[in-house]
PDB file of C-alpha atoms in Angstrom:
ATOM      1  CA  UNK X   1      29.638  73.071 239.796  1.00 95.00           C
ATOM      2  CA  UNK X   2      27.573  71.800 242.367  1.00 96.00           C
ATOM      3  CA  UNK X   3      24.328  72.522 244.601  1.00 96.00           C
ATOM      4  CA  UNK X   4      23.694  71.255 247.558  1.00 94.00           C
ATOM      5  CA  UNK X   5      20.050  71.143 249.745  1.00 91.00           C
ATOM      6  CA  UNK X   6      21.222  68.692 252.686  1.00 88.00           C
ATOM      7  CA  UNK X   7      24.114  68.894 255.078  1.00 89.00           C
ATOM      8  CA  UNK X   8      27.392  66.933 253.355  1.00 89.00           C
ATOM      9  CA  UNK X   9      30.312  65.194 254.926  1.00 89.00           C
ATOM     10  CA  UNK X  10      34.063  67.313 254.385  1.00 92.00           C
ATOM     11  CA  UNK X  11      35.343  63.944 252.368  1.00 95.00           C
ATOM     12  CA  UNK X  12      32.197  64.974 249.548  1.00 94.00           C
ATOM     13  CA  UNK X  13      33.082  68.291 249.416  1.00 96.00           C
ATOM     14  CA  UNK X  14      37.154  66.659 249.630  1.00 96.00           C
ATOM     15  CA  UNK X  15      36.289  64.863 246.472  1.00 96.00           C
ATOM     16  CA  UNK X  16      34.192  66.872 244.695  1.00 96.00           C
ATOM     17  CA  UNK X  17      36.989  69.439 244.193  1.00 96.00           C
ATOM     18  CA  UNK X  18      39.254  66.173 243.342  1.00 96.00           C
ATOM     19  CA  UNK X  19      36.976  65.583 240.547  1.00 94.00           C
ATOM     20  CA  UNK X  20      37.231  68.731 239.117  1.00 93.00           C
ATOM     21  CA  UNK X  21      34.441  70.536 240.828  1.00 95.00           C
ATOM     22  CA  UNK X  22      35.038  74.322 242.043  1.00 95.00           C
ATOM     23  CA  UNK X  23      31.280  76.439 242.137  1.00 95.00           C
ATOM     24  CA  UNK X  24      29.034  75.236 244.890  1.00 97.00           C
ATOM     25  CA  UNK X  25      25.911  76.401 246.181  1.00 98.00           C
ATOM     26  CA  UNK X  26      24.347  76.109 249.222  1.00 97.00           C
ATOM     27  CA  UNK X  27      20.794  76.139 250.148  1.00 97.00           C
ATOM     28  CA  UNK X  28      20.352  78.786 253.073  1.00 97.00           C
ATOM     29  CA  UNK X  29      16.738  79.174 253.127  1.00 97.00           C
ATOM     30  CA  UNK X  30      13.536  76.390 253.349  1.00 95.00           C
ATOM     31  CA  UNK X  31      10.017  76.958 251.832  1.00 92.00           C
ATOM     32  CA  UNK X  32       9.128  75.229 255.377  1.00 92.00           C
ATOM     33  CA  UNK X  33       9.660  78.836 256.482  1.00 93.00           C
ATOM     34  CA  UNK X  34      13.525  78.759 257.903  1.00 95.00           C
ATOM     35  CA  UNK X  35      16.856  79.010 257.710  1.00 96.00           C
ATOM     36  CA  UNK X  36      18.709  76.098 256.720  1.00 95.00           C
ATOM     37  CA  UNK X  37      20.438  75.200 259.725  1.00 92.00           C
ATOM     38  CA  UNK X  38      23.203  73.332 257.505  1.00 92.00           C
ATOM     39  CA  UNK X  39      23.949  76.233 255.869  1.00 95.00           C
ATOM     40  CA  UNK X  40      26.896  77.783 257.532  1.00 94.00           C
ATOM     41  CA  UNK X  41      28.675  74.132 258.225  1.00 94.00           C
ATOM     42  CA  UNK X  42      28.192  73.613 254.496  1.00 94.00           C
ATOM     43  CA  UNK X  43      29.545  76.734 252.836  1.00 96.00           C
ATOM     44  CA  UNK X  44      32.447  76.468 255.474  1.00 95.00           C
ATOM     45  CA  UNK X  45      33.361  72.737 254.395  1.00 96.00           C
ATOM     46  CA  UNK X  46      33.283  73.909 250.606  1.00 96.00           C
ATOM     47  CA  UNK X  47      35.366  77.039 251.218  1.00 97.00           C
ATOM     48  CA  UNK X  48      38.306  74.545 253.080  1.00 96.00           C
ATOM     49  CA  UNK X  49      38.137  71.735 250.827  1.00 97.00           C
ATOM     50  CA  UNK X  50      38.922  74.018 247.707  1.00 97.00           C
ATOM     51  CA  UNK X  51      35.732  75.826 246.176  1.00 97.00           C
ATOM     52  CA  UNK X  52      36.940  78.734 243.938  1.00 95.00           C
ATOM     53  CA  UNK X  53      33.179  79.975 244.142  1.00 96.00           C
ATOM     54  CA  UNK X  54      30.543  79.475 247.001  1.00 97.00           C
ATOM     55  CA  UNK X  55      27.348  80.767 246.916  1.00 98.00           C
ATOM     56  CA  UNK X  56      23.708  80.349 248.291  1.00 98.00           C
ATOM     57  CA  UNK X  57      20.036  79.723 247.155  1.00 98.00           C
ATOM     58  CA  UNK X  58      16.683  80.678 248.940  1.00 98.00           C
ATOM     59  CA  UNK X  59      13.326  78.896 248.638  1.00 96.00           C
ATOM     60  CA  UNK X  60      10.808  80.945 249.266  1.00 97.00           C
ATOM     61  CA  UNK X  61       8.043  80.566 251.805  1.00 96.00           C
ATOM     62  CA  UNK X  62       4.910  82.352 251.105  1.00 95.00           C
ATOM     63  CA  UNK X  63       3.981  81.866 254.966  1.00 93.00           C
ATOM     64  CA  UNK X  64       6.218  84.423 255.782  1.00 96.00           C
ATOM     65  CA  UNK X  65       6.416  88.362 254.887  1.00 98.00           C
ATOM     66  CA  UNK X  66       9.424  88.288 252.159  1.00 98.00           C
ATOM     67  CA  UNK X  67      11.401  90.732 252.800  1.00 98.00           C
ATOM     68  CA  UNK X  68      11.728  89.745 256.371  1.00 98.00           C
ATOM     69  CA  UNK X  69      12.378  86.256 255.184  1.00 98.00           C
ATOM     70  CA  UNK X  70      15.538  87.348 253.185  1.00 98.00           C
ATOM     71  CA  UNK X  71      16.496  89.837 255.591  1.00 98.00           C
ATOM     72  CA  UNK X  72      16.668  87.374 259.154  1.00 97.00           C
ATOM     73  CA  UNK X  73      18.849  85.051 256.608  1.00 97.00           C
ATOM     74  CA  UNK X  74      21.451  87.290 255.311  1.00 98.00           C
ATOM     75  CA  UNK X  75      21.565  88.629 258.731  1.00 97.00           C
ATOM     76  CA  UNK X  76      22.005  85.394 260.432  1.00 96.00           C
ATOM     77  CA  UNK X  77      24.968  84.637 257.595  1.00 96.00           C
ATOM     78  CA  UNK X  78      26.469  86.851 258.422  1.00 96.00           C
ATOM     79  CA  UNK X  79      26.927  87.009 262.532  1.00 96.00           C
ATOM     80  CA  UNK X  80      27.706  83.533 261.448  1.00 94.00           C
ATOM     81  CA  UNK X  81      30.790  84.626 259.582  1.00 94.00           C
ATOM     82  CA  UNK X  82      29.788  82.695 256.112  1.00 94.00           C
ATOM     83  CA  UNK X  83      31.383  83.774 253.183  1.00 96.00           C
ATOM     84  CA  UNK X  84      29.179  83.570 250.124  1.00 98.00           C
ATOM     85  CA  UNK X  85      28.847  85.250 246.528  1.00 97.00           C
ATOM     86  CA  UNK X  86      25.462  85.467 245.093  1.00 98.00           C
ATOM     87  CA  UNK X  87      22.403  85.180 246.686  1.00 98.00           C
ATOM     88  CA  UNK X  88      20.232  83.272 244.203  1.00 98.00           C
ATOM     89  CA  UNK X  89      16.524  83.205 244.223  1.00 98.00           C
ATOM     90  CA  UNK X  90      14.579  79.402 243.349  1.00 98.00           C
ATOM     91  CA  UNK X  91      11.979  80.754 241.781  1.00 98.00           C
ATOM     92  CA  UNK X  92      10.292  76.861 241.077  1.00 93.00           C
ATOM     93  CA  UNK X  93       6.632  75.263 241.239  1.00 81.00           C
ATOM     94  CA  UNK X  94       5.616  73.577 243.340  1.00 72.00           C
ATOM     95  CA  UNK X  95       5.863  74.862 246.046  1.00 70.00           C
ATOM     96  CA  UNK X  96       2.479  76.327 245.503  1.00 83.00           C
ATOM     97  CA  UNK X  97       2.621  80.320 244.483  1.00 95.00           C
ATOM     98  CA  UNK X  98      -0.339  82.839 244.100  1.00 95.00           C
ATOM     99  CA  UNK X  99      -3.065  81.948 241.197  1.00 94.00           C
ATOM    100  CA  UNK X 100      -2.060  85.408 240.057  1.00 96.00           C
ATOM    101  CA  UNK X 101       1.427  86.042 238.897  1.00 96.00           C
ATOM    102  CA  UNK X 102       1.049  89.981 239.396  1.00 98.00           C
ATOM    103  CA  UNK X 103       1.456  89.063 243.374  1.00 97.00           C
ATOM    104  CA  UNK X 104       4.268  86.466 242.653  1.00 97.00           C
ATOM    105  CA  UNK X 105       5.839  89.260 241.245  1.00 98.00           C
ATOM    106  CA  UNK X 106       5.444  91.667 243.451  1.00 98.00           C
ATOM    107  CA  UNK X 107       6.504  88.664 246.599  1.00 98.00           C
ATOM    108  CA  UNK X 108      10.025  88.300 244.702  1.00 98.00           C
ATOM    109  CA  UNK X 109      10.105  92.129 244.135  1.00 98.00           C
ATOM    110  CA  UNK X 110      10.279  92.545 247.543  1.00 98.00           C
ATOM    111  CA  UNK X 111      12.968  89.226 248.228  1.00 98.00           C
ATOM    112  CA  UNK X 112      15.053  91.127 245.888  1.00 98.00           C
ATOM    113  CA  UNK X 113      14.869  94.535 247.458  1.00 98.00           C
ATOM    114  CA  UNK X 114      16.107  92.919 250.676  1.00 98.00           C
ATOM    115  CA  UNK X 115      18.731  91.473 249.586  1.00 98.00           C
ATOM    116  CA  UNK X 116      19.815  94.517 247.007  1.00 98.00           C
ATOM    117  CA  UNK X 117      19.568  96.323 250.945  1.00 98.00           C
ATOM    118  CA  UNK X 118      21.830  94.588 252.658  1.00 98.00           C
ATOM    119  CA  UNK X 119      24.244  95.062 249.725  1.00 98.00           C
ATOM    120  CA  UNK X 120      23.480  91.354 248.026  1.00 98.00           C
ATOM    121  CA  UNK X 121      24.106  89.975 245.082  1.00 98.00           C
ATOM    122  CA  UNK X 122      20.861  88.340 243.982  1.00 98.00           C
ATOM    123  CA  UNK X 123      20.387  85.983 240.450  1.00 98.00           C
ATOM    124  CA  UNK X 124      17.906  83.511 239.476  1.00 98.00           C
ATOM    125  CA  UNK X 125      17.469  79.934 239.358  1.00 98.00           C
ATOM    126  CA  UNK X 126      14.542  78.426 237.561  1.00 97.00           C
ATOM    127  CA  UNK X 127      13.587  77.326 234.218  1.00 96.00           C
ATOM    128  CA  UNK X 128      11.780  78.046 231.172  1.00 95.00           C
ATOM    129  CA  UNK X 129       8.322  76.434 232.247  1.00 92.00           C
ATOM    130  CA  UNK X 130       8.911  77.611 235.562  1.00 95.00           C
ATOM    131  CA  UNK X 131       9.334  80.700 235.425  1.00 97.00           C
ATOM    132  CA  UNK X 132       6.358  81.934 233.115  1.00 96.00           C
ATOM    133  CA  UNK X 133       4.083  79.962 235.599  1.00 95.00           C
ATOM    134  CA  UNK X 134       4.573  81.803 238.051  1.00 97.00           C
ATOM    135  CA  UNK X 135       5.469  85.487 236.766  1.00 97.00           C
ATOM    136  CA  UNK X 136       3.736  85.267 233.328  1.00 97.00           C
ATOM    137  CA  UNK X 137       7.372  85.484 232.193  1.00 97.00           C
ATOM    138  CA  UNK X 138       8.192  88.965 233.740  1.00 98.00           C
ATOM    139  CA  UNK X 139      10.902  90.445 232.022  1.00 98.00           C
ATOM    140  CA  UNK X 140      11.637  92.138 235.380  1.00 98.00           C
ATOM    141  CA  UNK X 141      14.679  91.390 236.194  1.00 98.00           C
ATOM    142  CA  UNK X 142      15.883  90.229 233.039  1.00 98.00           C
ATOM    143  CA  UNK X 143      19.631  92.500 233.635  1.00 97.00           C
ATOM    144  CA  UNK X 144      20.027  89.889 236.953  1.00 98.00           C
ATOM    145  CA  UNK X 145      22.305  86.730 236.566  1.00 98.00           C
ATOM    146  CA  UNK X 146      20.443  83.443 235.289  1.00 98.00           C
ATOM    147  CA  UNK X 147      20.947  80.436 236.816  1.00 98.00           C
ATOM    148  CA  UNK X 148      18.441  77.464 234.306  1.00 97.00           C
ATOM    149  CA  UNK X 149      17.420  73.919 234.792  1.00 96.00           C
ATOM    150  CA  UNK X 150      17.181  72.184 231.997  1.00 95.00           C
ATOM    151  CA  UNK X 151      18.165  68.507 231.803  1.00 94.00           C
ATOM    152  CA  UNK X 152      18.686  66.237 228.739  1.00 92.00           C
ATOM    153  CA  UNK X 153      19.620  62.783 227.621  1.00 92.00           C
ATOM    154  CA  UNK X 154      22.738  62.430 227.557  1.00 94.00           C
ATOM    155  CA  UNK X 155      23.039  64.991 230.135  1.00 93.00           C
ATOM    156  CA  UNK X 156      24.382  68.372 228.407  1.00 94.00           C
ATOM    157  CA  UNK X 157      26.410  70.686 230.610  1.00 95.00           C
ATOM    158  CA  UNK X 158      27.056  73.621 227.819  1.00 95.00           C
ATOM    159  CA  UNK X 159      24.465  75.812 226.564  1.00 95.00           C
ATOM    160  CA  UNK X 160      24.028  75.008 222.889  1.00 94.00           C
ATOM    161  CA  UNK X 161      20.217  74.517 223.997  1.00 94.00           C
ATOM    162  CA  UNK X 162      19.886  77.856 224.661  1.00 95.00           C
ATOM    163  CA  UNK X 163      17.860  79.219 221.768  1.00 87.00           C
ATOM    164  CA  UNK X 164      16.102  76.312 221.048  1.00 82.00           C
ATOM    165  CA  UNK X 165      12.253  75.748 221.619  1.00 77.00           C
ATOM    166  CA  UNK X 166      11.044  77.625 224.898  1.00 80.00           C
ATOM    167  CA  UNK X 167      14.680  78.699 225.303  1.00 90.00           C
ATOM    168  CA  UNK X 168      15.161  81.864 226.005  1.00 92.00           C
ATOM    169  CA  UNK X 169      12.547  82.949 228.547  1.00 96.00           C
ATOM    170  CA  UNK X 170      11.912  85.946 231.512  1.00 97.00           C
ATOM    171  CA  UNK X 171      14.077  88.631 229.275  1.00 97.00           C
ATOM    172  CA  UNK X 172      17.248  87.090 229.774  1.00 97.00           C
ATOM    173  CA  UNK X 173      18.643  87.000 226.688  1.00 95.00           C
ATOM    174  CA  UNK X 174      21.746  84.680 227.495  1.00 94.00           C
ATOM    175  CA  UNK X 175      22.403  82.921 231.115  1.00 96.00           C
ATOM    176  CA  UNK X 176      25.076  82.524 233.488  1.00 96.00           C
ATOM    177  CA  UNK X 177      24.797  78.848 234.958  1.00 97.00           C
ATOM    178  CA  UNK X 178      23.245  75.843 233.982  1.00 97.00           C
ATOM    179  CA  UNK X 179      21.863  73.091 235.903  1.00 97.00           C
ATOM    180  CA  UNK X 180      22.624  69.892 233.620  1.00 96.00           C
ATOM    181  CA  UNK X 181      21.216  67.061 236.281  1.00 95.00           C
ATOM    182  CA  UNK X 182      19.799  66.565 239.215  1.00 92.00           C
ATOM    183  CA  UNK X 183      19.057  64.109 242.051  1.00 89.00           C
ATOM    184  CA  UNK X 184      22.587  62.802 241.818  1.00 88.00           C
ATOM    185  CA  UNK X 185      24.649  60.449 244.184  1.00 85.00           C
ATOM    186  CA  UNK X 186      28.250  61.085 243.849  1.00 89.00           C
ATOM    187  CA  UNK X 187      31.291  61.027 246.192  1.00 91.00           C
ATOM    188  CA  UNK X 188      29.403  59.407 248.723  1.00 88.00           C
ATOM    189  CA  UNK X 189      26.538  62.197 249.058  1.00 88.00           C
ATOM    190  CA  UNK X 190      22.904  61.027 249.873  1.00 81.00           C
ATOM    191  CA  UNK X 191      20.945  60.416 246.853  1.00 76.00           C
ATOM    192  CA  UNK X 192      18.872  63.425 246.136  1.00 76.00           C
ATOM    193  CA  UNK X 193      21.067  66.127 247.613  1.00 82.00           C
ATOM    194  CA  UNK X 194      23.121  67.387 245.097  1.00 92.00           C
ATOM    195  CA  UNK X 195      22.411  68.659 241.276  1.00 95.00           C
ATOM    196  CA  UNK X 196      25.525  68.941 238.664  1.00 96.00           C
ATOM    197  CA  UNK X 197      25.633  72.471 237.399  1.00 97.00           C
ATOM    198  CA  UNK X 198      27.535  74.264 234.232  1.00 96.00           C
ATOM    199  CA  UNK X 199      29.060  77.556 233.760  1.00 92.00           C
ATOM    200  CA  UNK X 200      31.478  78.731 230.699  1.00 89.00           C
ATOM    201  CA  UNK X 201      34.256  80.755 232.816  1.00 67.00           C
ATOM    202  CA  UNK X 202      35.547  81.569 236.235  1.00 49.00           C
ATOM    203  CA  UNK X 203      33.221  84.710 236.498  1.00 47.00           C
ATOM    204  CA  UNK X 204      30.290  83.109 238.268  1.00 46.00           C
ATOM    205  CA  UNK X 205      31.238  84.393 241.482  1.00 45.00           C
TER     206      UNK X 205
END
């Protein structure tokens, strides 16, 4: 699988799924504080050029109230007609968060709520330093889909790390996706746009 944070032309999306590729997901909100305008153009091009499995991240923005945040996106997805599974959460520093996790915490509390609302949905992407920086390693939500970054050399996309050193982390006591590698050029993308992701079966979704 694949995730993407910038606007792609068909052909990458064309021979991505040549190569093999069939989860993608698109980045729908900005920690600027908006939608990703790309969003709906992206998700559309992955859906027509063969993606079994499309779905789409948020970055949060701690400039603006959370649950509104989640709410104005999933609501402009939708009049916008794109089709997406999951609605995963980047839970990532930086950007910046609170000093205290117990309001971190309590701002994705209230992402998730939204989304759970509108009848999302919702996993996690982050890691295993990550996420105990900024949630003291809540066990919260530890029943919700995990989505990990964690890269090695050579790159690894299977989860026989899981279980070593920091690994596991947050609860989760086995994850759903892995993110292998990141920053990668490929099929013509622009450098820096897309990450290579893992998952074991056809049930990410």
């Amino acid at each position: 699988g694949i995730d993407i944070s910038q606007l792609q032309e068909e052909s990458v999306f064309e021979c991505l799924v040549d190569r093999g590729f069939s989860f993608a997901v698109i980045r729908a909100y900005r920690d600027v504080g908006a939608v990703d305008p790309a969003c709906n153009y992206s998700v559309a091009m992955a859906w027509d050029a063969g993606f079994s499995a499309v779905d789409v991240y948020h970055f949060p923005s701690l400039y603006v109230d959370p649950y509104q945040q989640v709410a104005d996106t999933i609501n402009y997805l939708e009049s916008e007609g794109v089709n997406f599974g999951t609605y995963w959460f980047d839970i990532e520093s930086p950007p910046a968060w609170f000093d205290d996790p117990a309001d971190n915490v309590a701002f994705i509390g209230q992402m998730v709520q939204a989304a759970e609302d509108l009848g999302r949905v919702v996993g996690f992407y982050t890691s295993h330093y990550m996420w105990p920086s900024v949630t003291n390693n809540s066990a919260l939500w530890s029943n919700y889909a995990l989505w990990y970054a964690h890269y090695e050399t050579p790159p690894n996309p299977s989860f026989s790390d899981w279980g070593y050193s920091s690994l596991p982390f947050g609860g989760w006591t086995y994850p759903n996706v892995k993110q292998y590698a990141g920053d990668v050029a490929t099929c013509g993308s622009p450098y820096g746009s897309l990450d290579l992701n893992w998952f074991p079966s056809s049930d990410v979704e």
